Tab-separated table of C-alpha atoms in Angstrom:
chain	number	residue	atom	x	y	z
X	1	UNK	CA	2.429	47.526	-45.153
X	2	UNK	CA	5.027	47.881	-48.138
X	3	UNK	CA	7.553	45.148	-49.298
X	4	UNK	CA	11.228	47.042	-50.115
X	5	UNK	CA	10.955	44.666	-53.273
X	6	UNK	CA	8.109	46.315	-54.637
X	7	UNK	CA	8.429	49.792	-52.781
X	8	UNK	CA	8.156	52.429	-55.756
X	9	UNK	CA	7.759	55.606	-53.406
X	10	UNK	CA	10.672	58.009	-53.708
X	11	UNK	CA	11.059	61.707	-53.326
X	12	UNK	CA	10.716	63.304	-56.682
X	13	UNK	CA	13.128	65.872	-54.961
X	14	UNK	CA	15.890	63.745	-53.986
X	15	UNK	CA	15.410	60.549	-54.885
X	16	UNK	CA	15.525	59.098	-51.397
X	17	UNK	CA	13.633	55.806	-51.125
X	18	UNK	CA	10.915	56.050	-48.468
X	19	UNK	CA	10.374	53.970	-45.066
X	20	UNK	CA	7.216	52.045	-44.933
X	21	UNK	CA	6.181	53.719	-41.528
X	22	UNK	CA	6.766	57.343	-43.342
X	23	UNK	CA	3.760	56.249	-46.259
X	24	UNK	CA	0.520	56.867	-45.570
X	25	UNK	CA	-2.786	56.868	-47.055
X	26	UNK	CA	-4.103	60.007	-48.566
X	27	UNK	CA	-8.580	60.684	-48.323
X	28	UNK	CA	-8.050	59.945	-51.904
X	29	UNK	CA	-8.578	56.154	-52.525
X	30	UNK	CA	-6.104	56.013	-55.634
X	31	UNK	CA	-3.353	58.792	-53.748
X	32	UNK	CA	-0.937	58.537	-50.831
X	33	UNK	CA	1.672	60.853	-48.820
X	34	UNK	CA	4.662	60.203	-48.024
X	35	UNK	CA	7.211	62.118	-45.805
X	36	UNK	CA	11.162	62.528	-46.887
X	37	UNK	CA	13.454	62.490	-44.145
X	38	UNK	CA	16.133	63.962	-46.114
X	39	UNK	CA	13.934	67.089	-47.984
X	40	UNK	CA	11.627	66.689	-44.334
X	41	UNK	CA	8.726	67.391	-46.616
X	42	UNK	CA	5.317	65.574	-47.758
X	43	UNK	CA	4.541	64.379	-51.057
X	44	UNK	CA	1.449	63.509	-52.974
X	45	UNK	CA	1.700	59.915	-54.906
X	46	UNK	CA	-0.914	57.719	-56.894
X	47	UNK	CA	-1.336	54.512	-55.867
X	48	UNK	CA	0.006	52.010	-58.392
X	49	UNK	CA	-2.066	49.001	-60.106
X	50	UNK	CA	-0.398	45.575	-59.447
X	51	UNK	CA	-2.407	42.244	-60.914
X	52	UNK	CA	-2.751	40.477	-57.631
X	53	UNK	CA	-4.818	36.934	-57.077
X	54	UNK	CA	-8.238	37.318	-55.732
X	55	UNK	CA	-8.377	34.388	-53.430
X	56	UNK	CA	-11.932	33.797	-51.250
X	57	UNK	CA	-11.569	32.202	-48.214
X	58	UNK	CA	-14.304	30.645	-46.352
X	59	UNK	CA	-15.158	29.426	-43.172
X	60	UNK	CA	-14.109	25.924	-43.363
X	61	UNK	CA	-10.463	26.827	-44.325
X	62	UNK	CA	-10.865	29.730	-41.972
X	63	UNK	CA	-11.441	27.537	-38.894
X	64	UNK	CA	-8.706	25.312	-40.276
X	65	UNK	CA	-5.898	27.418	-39.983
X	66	UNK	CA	-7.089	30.102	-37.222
X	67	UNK	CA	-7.513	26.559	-34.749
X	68	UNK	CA	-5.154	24.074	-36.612
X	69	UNK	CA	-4.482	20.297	-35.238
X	70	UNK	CA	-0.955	21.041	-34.978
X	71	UNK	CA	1.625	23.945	-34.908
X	72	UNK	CA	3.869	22.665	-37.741
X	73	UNK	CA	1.249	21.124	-40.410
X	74	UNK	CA	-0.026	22.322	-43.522
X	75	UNK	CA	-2.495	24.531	-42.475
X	76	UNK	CA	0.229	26.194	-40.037
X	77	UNK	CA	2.487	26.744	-43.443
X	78	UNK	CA	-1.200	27.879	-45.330
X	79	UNK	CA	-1.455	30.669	-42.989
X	80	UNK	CA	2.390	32.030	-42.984
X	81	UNK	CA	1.958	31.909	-47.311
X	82	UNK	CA	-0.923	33.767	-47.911
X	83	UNK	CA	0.032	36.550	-44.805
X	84	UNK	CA	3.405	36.591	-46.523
X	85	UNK	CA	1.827	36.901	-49.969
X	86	UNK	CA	-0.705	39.759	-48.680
X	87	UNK	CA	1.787	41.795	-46.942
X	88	UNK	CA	3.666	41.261	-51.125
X	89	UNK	CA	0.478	42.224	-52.525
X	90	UNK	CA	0.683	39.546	-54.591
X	91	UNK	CA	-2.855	38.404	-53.557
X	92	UNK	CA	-6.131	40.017	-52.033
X	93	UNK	CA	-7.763	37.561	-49.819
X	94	UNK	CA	-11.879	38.030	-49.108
X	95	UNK	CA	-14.464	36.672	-46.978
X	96	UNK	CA	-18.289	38.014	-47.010
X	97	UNK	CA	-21.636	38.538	-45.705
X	98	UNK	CA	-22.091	34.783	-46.097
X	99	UNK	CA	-19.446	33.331	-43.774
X	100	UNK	CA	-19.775	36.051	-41.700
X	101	UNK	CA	-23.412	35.011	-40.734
X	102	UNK	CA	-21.822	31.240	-40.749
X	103	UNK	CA	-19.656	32.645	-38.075
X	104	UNK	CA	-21.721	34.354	-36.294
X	105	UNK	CA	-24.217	31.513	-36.098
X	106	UNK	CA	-21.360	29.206	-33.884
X	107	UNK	CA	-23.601	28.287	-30.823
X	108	UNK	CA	-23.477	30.689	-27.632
X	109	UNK	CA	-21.527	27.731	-25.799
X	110	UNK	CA	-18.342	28.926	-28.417
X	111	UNK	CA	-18.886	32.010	-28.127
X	112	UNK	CA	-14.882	32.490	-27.421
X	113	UNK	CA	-14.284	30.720	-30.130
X	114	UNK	CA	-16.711	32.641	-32.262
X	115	UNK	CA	-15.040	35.872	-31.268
X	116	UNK	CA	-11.559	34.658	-32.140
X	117	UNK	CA	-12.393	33.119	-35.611
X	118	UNK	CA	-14.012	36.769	-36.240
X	119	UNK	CA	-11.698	38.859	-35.349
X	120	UNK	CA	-8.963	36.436	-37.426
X	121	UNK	CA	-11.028	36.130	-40.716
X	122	UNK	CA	-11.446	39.986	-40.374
X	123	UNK	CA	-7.649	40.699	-39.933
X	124	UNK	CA	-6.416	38.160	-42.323
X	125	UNK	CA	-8.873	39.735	-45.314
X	126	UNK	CA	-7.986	42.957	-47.254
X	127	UNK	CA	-9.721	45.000	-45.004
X	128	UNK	CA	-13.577	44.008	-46.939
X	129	UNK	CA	-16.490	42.118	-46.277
X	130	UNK	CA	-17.545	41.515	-50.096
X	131	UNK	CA	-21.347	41.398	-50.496
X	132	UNK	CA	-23.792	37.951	-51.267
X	133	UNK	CA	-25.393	35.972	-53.625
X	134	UNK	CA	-28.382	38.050	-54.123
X	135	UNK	CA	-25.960	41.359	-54.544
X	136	UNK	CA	-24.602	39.792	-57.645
X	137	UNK	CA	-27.380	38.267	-58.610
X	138	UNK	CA	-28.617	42.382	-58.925
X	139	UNK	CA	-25.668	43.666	-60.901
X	140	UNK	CA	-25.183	40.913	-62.820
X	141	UNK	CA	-28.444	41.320	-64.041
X	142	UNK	CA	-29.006	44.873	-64.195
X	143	UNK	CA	-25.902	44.629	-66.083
X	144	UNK	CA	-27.650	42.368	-68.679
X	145	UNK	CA	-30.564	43.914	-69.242
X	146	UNK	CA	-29.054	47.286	-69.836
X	147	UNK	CA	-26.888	45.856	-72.496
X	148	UNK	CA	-23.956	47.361	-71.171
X	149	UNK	CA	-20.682	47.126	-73.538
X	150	UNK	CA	-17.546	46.704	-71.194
X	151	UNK	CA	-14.406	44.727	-71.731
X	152	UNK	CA	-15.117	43.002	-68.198
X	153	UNK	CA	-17.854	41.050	-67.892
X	154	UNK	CA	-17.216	40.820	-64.587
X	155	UNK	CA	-16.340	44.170	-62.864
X	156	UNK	CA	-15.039	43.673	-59.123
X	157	UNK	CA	-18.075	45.822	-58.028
X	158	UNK	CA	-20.360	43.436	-58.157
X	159	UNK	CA	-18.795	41.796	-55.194
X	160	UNK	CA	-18.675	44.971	-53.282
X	161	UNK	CA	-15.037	45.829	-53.720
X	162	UNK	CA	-13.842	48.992	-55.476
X	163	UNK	CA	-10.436	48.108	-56.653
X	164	UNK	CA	-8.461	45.482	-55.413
X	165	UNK	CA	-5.581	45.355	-57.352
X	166	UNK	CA	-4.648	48.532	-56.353
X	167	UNK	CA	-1.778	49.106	-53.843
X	168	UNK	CA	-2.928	48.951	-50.068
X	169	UNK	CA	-0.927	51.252	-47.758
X	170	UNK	CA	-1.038	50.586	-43.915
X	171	UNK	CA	-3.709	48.263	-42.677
X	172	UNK	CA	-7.006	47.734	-43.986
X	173	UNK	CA	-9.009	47.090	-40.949
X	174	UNK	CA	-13.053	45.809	-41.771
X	175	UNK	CA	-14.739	49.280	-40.069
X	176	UNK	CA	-18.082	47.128	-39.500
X	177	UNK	CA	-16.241	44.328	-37.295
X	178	UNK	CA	-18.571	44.448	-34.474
X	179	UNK	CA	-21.901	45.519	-35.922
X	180	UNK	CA	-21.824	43.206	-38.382
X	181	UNK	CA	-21.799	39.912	-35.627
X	182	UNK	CA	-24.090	42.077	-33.632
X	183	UNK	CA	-26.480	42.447	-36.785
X	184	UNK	CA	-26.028	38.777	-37.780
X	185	UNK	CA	-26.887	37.699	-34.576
X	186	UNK	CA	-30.412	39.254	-34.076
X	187	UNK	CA	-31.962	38.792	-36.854
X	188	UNK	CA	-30.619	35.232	-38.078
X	189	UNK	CA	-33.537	33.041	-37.499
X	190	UNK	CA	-33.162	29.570	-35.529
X	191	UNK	CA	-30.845	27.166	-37.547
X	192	UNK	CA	-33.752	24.569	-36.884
X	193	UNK	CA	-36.142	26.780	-37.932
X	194	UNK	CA	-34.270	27.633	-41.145
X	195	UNK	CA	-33.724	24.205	-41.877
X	196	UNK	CA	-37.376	22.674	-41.745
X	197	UNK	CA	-38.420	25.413	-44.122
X	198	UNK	CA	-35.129	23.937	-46.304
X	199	UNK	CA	-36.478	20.404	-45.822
X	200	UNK	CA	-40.234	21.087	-46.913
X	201	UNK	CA	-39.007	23.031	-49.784
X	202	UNK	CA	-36.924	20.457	-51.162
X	203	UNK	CA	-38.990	17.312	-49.952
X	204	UNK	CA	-41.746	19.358	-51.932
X	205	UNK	CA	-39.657	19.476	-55.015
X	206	UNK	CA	-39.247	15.686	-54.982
X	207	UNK	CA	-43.003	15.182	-54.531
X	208	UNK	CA	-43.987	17.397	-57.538
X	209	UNK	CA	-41.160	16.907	-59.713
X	210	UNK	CA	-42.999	15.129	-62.874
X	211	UNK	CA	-40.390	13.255	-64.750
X	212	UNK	CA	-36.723	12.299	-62.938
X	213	UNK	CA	-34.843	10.059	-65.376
X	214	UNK	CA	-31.856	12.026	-64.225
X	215	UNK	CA	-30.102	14.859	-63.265
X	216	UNK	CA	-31.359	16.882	-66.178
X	217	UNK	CA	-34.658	16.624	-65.374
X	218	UNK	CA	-34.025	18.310	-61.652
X	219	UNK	CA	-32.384	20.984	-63.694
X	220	UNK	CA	-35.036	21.838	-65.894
X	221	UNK	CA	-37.293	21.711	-62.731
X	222	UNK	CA	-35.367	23.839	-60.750
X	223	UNK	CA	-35.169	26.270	-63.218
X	224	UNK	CA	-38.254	26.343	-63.855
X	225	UNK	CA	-38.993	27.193	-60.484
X	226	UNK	CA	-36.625	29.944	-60.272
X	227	UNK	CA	-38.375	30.989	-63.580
X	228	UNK	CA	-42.091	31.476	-61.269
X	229	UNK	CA	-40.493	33.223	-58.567
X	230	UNK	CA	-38.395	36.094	-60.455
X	231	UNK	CA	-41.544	36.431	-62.692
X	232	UNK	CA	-43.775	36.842	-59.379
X	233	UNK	CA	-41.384	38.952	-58.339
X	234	UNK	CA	-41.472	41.357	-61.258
X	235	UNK	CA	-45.281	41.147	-61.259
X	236	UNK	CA	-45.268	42.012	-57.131
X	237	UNK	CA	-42.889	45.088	-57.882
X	238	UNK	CA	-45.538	46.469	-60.868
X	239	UNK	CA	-48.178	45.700	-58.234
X	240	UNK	CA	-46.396	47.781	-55.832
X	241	UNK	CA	-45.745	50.668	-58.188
X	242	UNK	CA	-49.310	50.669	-59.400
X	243	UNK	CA	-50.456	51.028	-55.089
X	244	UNK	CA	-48.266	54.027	-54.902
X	245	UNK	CA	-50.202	55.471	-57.950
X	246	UNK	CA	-53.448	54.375	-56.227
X	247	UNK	CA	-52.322	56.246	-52.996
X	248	UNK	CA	-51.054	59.331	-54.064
X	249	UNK	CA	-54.155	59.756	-56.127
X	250	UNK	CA	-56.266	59.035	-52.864
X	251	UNK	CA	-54.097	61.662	-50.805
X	252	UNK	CA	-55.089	64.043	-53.932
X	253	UNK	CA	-58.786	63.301	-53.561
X	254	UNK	CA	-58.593	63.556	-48.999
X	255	UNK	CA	-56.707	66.453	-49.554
X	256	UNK	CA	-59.454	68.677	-51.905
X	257	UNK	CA	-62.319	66.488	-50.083
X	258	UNK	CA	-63.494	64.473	-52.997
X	259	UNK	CA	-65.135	61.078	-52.045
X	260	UNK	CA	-62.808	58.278	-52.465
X	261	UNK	CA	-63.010	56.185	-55.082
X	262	UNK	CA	-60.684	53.334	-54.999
X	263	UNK	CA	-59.657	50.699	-51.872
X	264	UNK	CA	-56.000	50.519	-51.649
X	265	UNK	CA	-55.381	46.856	-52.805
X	266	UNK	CA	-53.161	44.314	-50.981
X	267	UNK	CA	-50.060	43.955	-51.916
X	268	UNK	CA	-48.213	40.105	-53.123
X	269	UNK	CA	-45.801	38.515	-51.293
X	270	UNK	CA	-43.255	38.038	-53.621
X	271	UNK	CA	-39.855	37.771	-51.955
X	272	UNK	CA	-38.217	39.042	-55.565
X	273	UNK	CA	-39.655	41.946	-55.774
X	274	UNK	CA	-37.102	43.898	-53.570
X	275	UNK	CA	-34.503	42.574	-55.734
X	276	UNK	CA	-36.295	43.372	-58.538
X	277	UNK	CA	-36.446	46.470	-57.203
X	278	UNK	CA	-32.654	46.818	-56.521
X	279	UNK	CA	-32.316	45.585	-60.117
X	280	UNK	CA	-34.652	48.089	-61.784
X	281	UNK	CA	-33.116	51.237	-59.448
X	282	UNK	CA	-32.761	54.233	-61.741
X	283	UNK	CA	-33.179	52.556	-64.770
X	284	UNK	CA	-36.287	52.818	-67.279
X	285	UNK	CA	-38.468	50.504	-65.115
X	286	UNK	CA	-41.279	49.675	-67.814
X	287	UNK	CA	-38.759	48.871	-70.745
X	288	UNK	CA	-36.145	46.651	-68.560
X	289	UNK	CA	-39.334	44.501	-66.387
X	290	UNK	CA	-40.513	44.257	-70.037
X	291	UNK	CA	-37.154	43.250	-71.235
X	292	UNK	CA	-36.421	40.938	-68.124
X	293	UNK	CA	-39.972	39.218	-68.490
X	294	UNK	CA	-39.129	38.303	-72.794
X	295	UNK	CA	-35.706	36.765	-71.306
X	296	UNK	CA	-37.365	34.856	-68.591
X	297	UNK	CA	-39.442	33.207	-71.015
X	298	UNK	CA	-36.969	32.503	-73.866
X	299	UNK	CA	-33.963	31.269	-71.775
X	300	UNK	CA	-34.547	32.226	-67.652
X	301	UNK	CA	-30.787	31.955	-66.486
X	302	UNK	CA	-29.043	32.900	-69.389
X	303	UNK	CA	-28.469	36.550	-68.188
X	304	UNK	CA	-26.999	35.705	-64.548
X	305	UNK	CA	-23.861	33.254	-64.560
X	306	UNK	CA	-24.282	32.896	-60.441
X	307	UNK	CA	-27.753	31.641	-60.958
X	308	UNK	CA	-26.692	29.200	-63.539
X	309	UNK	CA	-24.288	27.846	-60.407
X	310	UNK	CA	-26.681	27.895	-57.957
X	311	UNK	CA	-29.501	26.102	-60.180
X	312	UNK	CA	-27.140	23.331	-61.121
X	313	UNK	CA	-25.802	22.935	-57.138
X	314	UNK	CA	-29.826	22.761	-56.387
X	315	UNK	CA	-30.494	20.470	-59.267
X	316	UNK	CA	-27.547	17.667	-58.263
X	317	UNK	CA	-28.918	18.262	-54.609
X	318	UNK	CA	-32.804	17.322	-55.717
X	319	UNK	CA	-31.643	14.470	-57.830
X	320	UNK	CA	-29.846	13.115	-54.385
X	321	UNK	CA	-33.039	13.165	-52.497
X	322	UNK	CA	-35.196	12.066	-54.878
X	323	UNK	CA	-32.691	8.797	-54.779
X	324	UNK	CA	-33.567	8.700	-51.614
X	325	UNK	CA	-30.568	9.499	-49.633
X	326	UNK	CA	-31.319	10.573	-46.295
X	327	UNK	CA	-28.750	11.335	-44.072
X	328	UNK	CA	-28.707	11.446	-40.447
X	329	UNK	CA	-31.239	14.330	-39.234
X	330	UNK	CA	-28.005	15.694	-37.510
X	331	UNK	CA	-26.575	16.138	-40.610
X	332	UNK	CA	-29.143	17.616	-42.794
X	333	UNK	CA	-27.753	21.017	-42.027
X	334	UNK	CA	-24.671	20.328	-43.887
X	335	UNK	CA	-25.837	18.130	-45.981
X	336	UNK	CA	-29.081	20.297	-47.330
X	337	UNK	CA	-29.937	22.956	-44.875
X	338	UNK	CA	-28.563	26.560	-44.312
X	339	UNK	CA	-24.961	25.313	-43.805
X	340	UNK	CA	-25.284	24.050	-47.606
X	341	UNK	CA	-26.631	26.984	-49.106
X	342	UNK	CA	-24.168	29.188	-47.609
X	343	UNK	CA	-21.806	27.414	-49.053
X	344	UNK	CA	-23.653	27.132	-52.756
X	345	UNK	CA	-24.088	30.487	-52.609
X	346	UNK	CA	-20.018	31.420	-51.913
X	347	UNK	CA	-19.419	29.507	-55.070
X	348	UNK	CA	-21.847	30.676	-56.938
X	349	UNK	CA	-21.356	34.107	-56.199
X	350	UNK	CA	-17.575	34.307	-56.363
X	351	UNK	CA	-16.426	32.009	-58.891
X	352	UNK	CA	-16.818	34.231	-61.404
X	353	UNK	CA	-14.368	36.501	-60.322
X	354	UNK	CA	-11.490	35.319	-58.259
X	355	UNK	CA	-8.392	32.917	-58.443
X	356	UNK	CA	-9.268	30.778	-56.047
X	357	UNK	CA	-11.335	29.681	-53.292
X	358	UNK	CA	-11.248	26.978	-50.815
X	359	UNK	CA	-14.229	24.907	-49.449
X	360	UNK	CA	-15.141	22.015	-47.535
X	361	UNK	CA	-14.148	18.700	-48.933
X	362	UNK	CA	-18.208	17.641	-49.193
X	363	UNK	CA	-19.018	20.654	-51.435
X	364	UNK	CA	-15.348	19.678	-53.235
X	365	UNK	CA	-17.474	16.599	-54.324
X	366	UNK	CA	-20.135	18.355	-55.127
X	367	UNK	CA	-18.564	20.804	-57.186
X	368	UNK	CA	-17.194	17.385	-59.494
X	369	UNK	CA	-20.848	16.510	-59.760
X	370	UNK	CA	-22.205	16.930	-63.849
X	371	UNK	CA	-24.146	20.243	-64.191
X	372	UNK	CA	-21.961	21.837	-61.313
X	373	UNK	CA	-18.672	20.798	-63.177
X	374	UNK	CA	-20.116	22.172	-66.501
X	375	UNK	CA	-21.269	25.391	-64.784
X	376	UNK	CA	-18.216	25.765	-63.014
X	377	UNK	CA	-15.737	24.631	-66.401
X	378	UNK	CA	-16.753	27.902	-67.872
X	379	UNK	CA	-14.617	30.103	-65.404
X	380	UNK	CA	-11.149	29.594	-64.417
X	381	UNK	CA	-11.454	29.798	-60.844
X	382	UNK	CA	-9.356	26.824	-58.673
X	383	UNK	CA	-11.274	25.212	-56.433
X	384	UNK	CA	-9.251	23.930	-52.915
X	385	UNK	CA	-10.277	21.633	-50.086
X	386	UNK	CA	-8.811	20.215	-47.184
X	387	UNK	CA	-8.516	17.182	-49.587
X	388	UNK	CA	-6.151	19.134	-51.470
X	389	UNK	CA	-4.091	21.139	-49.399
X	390	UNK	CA	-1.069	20.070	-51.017
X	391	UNK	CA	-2.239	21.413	-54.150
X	392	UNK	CA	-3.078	24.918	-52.837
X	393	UNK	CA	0.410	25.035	-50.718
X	394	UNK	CA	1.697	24.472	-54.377
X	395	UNK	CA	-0.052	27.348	-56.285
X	396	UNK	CA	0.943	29.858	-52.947
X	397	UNK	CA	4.435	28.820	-53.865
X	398	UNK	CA	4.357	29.782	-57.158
X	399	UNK	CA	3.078	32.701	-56.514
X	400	UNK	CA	5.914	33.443	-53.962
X	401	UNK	CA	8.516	32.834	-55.933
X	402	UNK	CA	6.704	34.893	-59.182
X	403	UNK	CA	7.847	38.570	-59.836
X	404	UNK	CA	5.126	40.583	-59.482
C-alpha cells in the first residue's frame, strides 16, 4: 500500500491527490493506473525509484517474532518496525530458497506450526523468494569471466529480484507459496541422511588435511578442494559436450546405414558441471571454460566474492574439528550439518548485497571468527542476532524517523 507522506500520484488534469485504494498496478512492472474521482478518469504513471534498505531475514529471526516469548518484548516491537517501515517503503525485506527448505524441513509433528511460519515469512517479504547460493555463485561468475564493465558490481539480479527499490503498489503476494513447500518437501532428502554425508565429508577433510598449524592452513585446504571440484566440473561439462558430438554423429551414421564406429562413452559425475553449464549458457563456451580453467589455477576464488565467504565459514569450521570439538550428536546438525550450511550459505550469498541480515547468535560467533570477519569486512552489510536485538531495534529507528 502507499504512505500519504510519500504518495506522489496526482491527476495531471486536476491536481487531485489520489486514494491508495484508487492506485493500482499496471502489466507494466515500472507503470501504474490510477483513477481520479474528481476528472472520474484513469491515468498512466511510472513507478518512482526510492533507495530503500535491503534487509534478509532468516529463519531464526523469522520464528522469533512470528512465535515470540511474549506479546510486549523486543521481538513484538521488531515486527511492528519493519511492517511499518515496508508499508513506508523505506526497506525491502527478503527471505529465499534456503530458509524456505529450512522451513519446510520442521518435522511432520509441527506441521501447524510449519504452515504458520510459511505463510508469515511469505507475507512479511516483498512479495519474492530470492534465489541460493549456487544462483549467485553462476552470475557472479559468469559475470567475471565475461569481463563485464558495470558501475555495480553487484546487480540485484543475481539474487533473483528485478528491482527492488522501485515503488510497490498493492500487495506483493509470493505466487509460488504452496508449490514451493510442496516441492521442498519431496525431494529434500532425510536430515540424517544429509548429515552423515556432512560428517564423512568433513571428518575426511580432517584426516587428509596435511599441515594444520592454524586456521590458514584449513583455508588453503578448503580451497583447494573447491579448486578440484569446479575444475572436474568444467572437465565433466566438455565431456558432456564432446558425447553429444559423438551421438549426433552416430544418429548420422544409423540414419544412412553406415556401421557404427564409436561406443558412446560414460559420462563423469561431476556435480559442477550443471553449474558450469548454467555459467557457460549462451556465452562462447570454449574461450570462457578456457578462461575459467587459467583463473582456477592462478587464484581459484578470486572471481566469486560468495565463495570467498563460504570457503572461509568451511575453513574456521574444519579448523574446529580438527581441535577436536565434538559436540553432542544431537547437535551436529546445527553445529556442522545441513542446518549450518543453510545458514553459511544465506551469508554468503546475500552479504554482498543487502543492509542487513539477521542470524542465529551461534553463526553471530562465527561470523567474528578470523577469515570470516576478513571476508565479511569487505562489504558493508550489518550483521544482527538475537544477541543484539537492541542494536537492530536501533538502526529500524533510524530509519523511521529518516526522510526518505
Amino acid at each position: 500500500m502507499l504512505c500519504s507522506e510519500h504518495n506522489c500520484f496526482m491527476c495531471p488534469h486536476c491536481g487531485h491527490t489520489l486514494n491508495v485504494q484508487d492506485v493500482v498496478q499496471s502489466i507494466k512492472k515500472d507503470e501504474a493506473r490510477g483513477y481520479c474521482s474528481q476528472c472520474k478518469i484513469w491515468t498512466p504513471f511510472q513507478l518512482p525509484s526510492i533507495r530503500k534498505k535491503l534487509v534478509y531475514l532468516d529463519q531464526s529471526f523469522l520464528s522469533d517474532i512470528c512465535f515470540p516469548a511474549n506479546e510486549t518484548g523486543i521481538e513484538k516491537r521488531l515486527y511492528h518496525k519493519l511492517y511499518e517501515l515496508k508499508v513506508q517503503q523505506k526497506i525491502f525485506l527478503l527471505v529465499s530458497d534456503i530458509h524456505s527448505i529450512e522451513t519446510s524441513a520442521i518435522p511432520d509433528e509441527y506441521t501447524k506450526n510449519r504452515m504458520i511460519l510459511w505463510e508469515f515469512q511469505n507475507n512479511l517479504a516483498n512479495g519474492n523468494i530470492a534465489g541460493n547460493f549456487y544462483d549467485v555463485f553462476a552470475a557472479q561468475t559468469r559475470r567475471m569471466l565475461i569481463e563485464q564493465d558495470g558501475t555495480d558490481p553487484f546487480p540485484f539480479t543475481d539474487i533473483g529480484l528485478d528491482d527492488p527499490h522501485r515503488w510497490q503498489v498493492g500487495m506483493n503476494v509470493v505466487p509460488t507459496n504452496s508449490w514451493r513447500l510442496r516441492l521442498n518437501r519431496a525431494y529434500a532428502l532425510p536430515r540424517d541422511e544429509i548429515n552423515e554425508k556432512f560428517l564423512n565429508i568433513i571428518d575426511r577433510q580432517v584426516k587428509n588435511i596435511p599441515d594444520c598449524r592454524g586456521v590458514r592452513d584449513c583455508l588453503n585446504h578448503v580451497t583447494e578442494l573447491w579448486r578440484n571440484d569446479i575444475q572436474q566440473g568444467i572437465n565433466a561439462y566438455n565431456q558432456q559436450c564432446e558425447i553429444l558430438l559423438i551421438m549426433q554423429q552416430l544418429t548420422e551414421e544409423f540414419e544412412t546405414g553406415k556401421p557404427i564406429s564409436n561406443q558412446i562413452p560414460q559420462l563423469s559425475d561431476a556435480p559442477f558441471r550443471r553449474i558450469v553449464s548454467d555459467v557457460v549458457n549462451g556465452l562462447d563456451e570454449s574461450a570462457v571454460l578456457l578462461r575459467w580453467s587459467e583463473l582456477l589455477k592462478s587464484n581459484p576464488i578470486l572471481i566469486c566474492p560468495a565463495l570467498r565467504i563460504k570457503i572461509a565459514f568451511e575453513a574456521e569450521l574444519l579448523r574446529m574439528r580438527w581441535q577436536g570439538y565434538r559436540p553432542n550428536p544431537k547437535k551436529f546438525n546445527a553445529n556442522f550439518g545441513i542446518s549450518r550450511q543453510n545458514d553459511i550459505d544465506h551469508i554468503s550469498t546475500f552479504v554482498p548485497y543487502v543492509d542487513a541480515l539477521t542470524t542465529d547468535n551461534d553463526m553471530s560467533n562465527l561470523c567474528q571468527r578470523e577469515v570470516v570477519a576478513e571476508e565479511l569486512a569487505r562489504f558493508p552489510a550489518k550483521i544482527f542476532s538475537k544477541k543484539n536485538y537492541n542494536d537492530f531495534e536501533a538502526w529500524l529507528d533510524t530509519l523511521l524517523v529518516t526522510s526518505a
